[in-house]
XYZ file of C-alpha atoms in Angstrom:
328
model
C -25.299 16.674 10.870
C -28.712 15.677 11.747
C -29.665 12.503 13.149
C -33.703 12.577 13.656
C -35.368 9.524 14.034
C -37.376 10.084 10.491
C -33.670 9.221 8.601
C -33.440 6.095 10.828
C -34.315 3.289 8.129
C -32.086 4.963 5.185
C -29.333 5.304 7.764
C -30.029 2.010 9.264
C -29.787 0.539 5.670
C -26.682 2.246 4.603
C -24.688 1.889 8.434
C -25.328 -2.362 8.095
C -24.474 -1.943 4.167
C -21.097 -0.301 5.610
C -20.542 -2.923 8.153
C -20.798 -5.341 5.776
C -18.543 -4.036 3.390
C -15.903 -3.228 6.042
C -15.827 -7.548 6.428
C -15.308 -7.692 3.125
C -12.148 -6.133 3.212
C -10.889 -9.095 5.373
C -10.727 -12.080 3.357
C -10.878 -13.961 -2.715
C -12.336 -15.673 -5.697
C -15.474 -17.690 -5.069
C -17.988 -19.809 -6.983
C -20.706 -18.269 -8.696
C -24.270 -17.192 -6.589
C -27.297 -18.926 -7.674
C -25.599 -22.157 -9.097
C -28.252 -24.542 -10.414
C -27.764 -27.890 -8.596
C -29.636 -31.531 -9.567
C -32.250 -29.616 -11.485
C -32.687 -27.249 -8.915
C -31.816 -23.355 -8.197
C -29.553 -22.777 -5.411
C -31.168 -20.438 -2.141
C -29.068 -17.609 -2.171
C -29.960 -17.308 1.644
C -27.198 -18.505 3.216
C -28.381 -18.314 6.898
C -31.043 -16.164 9.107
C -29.689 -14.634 12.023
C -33.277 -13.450 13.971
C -34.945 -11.389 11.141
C -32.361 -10.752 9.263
C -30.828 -12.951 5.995
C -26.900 -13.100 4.932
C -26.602 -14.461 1.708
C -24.429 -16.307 -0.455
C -24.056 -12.429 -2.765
C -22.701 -11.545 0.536
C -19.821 -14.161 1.024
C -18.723 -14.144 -2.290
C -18.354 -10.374 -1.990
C -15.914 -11.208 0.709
C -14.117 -13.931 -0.858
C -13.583 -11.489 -4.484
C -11.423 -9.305 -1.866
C -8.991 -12.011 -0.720
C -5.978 -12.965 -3.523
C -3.941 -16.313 -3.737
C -7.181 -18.074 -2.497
C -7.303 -21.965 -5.285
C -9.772 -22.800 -6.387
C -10.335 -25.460 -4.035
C -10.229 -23.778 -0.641
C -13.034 -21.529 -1.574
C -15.867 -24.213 0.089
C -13.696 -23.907 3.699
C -12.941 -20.149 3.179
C -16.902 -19.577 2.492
C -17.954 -21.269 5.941
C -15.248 -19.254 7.774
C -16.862 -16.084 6.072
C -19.953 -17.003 7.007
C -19.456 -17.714 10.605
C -17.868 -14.204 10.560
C -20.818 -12.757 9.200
C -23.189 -14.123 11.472
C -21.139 -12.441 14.488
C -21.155 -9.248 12.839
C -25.038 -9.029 12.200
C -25.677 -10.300 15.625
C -23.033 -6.837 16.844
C -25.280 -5.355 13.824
C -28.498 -5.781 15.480
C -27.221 -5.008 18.873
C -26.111 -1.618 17.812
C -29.192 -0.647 15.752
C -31.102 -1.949 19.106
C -29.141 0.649 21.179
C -29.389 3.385 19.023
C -25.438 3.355 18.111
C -26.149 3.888 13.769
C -27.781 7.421 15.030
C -24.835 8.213 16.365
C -23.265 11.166 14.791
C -19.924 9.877 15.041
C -21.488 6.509 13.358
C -23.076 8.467 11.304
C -19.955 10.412 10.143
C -18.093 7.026 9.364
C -20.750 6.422 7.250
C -20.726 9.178 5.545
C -17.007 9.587 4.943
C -16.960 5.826 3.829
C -19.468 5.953 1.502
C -17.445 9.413 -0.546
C -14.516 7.288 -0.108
C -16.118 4.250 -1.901
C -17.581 6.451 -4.562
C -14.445 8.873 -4.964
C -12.550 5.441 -5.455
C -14.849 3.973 -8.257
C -14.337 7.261 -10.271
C -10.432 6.710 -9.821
C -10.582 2.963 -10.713
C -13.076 4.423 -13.835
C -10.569 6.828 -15.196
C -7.795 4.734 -14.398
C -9.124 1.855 -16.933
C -8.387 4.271 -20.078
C -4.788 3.700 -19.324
C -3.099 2.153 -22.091
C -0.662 -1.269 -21.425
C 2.860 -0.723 -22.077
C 4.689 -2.247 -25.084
C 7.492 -4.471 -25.235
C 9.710 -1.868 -26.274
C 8.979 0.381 -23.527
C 9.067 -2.530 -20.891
C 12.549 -3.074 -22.742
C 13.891 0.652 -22.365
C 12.380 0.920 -18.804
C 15.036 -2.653 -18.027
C 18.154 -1.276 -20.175
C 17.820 2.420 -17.983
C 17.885 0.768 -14.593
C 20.797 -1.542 -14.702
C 21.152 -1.570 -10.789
C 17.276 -3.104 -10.707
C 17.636 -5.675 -12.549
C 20.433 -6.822 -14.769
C 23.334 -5.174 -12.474
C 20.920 -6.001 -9.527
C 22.706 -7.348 -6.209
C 21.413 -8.233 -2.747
C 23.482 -5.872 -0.186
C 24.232 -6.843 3.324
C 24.109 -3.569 5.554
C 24.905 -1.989 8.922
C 23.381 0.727 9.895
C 24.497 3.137 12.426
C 21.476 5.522 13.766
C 23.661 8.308 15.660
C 21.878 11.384 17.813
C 24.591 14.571 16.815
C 24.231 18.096 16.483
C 24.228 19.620 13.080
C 28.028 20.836 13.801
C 29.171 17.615 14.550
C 28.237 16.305 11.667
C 31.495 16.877 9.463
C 33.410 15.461 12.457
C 31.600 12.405 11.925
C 32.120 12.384 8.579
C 35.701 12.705 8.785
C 36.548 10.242 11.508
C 34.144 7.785 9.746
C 36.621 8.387 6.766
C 39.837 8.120 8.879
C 38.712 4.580 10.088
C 39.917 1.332 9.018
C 36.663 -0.185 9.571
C 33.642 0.127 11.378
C 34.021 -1.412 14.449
C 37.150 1.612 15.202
C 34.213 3.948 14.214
C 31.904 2.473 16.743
C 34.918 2.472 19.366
C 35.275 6.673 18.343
C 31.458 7.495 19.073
C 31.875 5.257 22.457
C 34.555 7.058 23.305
C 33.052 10.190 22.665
C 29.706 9.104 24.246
C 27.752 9.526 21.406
C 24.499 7.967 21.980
C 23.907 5.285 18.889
C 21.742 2.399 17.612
C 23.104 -0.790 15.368
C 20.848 -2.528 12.990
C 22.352 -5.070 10.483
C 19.921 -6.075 7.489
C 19.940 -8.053 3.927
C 18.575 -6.588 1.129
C 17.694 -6.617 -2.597
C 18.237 -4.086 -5.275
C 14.313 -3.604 -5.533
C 13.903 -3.183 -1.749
C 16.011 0.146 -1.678
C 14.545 3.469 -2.212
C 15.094 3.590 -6.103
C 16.880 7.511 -5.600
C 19.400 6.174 -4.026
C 19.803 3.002 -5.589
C 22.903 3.803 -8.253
C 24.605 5.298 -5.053
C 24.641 1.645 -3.215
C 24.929 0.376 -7.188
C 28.568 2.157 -7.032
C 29.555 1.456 -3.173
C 31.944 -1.159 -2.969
C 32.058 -4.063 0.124
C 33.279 -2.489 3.262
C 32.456 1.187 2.048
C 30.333 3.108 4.193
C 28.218 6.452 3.706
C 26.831 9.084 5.913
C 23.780 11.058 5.738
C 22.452 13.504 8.040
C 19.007 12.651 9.546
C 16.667 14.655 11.640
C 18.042 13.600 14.739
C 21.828 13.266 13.656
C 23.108 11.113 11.508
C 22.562 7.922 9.846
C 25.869 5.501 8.723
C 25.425 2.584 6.304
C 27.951 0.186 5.336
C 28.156 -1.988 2.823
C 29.385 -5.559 4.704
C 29.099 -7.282 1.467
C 27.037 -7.989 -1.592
C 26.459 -10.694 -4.456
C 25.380 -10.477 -7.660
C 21.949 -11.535 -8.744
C 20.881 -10.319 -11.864
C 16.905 -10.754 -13.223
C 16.645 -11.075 -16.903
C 13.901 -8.720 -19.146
C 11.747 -11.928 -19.008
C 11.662 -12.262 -15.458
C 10.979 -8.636 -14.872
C 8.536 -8.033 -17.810
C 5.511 -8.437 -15.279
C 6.564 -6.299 -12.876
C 7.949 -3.205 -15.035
C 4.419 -3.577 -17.050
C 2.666 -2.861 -13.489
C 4.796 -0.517 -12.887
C 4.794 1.928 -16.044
C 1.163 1.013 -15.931
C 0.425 2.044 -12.117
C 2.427 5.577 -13.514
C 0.059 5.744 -16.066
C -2.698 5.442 -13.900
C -1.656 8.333 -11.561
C -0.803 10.895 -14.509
C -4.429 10.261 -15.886
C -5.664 10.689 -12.261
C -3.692 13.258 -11.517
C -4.497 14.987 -15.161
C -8.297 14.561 -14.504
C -7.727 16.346 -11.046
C -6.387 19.289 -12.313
C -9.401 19.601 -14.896
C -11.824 19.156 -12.463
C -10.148 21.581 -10.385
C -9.828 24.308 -13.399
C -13.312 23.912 -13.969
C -15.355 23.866 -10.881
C -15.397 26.799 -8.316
C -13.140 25.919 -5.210
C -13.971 29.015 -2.719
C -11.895 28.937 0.999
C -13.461 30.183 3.736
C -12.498 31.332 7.334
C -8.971 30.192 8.523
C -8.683 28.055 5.157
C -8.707 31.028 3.316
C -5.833 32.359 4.622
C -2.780 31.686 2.351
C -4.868 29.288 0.481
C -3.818 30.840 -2.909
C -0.060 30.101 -2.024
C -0.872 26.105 -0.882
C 0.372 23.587 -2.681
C -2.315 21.564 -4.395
C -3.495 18.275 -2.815
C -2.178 15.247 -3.858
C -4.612 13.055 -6.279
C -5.620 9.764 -5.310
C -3.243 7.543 -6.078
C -4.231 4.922 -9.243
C -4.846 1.452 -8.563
C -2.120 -1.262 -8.616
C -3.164 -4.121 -10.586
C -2.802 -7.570 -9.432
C 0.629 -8.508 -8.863
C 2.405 -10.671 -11.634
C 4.996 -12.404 -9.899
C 8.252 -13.179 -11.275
C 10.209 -16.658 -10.884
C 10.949 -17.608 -7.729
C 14.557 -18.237 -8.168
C 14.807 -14.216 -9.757
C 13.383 -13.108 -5.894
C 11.737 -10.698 -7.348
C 8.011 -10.073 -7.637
C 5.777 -6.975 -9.023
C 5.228 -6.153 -5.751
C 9.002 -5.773 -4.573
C 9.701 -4.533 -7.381
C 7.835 -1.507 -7.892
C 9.366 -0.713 -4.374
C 12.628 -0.212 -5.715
C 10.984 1.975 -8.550
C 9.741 4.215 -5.513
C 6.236 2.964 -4.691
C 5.743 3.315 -0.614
């Protein structure tokens, strides 16, 4: 990648434009630029720092980023922005004095930023067609997952982490079977100087892998499971549990953002594979080597929308939620 001195002002442009943007990422909503005020237009210079302006386009950039910012802390949150811009064009000027935006490994940031940014907008684009779900398919979605939400209960679980070798895995399983309760369990892999790690933990329906979920759905208190793991075995038992069921109204929000996230990724996905069809993908060197056989890469994920949160007293939230469905 070349980094001659006669692409210093486009890459001195675009390197600050990054910087900038990376801030933004930081911290929500924010009055409008340009305001009129007694009569008068607003400056939208917001301070100078040396030769260079930030302006008030520039804070409320940041502040569209942030969510759950009212209405009224948006004055305090805008001086806080601004303070944190005027450090970063000072470390802005600093590097472009010492050279640092011509170098390549700046320069590559850059670069791979800026394809990220644009690769993003064409996801965001494509993921706008996506229709929004109707009642009756927010109403299926609740009636198929019973466990989630109107069977949902908040587990309390111990989990055993146990370092075995594959063959001693159906020993485990047995004796774990055989005992009356876990703590005779935990005296058996003392005993037999297993090496093991406890970890006890309370949680919801929707904060459980969803593939698993009607397994924990069926487990009764005191029950335990085990499951081999890479480095042995993992034990969970099921202390205790209590009901807490979420009605269709309380999770309407939540299975909307859900079905419409899925949405999102199929048309993504969808307009991958087109693209893919249609344009000439050619390997070369060690990529081409069993590059026929390789699975195809993963699309970029759709959007989530903006959480819609549920009633407090439900504990539930889009967010949590779509967990449970399987969103990592």
């Amino acid at each position: 990648m070349t980094t001659r001195s006669d692409h210093y002002p486009q890459a001195h442009r675009t390197w600050r434009v990054a910087c900038i943007a990376a801030a933004s990422a930081a911290v929500l909503l924010a009055a409008g630029c340009g305001e009129k005020k007694d009569g008068k237009v607003a400056s939208q210079t917001a301070a100078k720092v040396n030769k260079e302006e930030i302006t008030v386009h520039q804070i409320n950039f940041v502040l569209q980023q942030q969510r759950g910012l009212r209405p009224e802390q948006a004055d305090a949150a805008s001086k806080q922005i601004l303070e944190r811009l005027i450090d970063q064009e000072l470390a802005v000027q600093k590097a472009v004095d010492q050279k640092m935006d011509r170098d390549p490994r700046v320069v590559q940031q850059i670069e791979a930023a800026k394809r990220e940014i644009i690769a993003r907008a064409y996801v965001d684009k494509i993921g706008e067609t996506a229709s929004k779900p109707t009642p009756d398919e927010v109403r299926k979605y609740y009636d198929e997952k019973p466990a989630l939400f109107k069977e949902r209960r908040v587990y309390s679980l111990q989990e055993l982490a146990i370092e075995a070798k594959p063959e001693q895995i159906d020993g485990l399983r047995a004796k774990l079977a055989e005992a009356k309760n876990i703590n005779e369990f935990v005296e058996y892999l003392k005993a037999n100087e297993f090496k093991f790690a406890g970890n006890q933990a309370v949680r919801a329906a929707e904060q459980l892998p969803l593939a698993s979920l009607d397994n924990f759905a069926r487990m009764q208190d005191g029950q335990a499971v085990l499951t081999p793991s890479p480095t042995g075995a993992q034990v969970i038992v099921l202390a205790n549990s209590r009901s807490q069921p979420v009605t269709l109204e309380q999770a309407t929000p939540a299975i909307e953002q859900f079905l419409l996230n899925d949405r999102k990724r199929k048309l993504v996905e969808e307009d991958v594979k087109q693209m893919r069809g249609a344009a000439k993908v050619e390997y070369v060197g060690k990529f081409a080597e069993g590059a026929a056989s390789a699975p195809a890469a993963a699309a970029t994920p759709a959007p989530a929308p903006a959480p819609a949160t549920a009633p407090a007293a439900s504990g539930l939230d889009a967010s949590s939620i779509s967990k449970g469905m399987g969103l990592k």
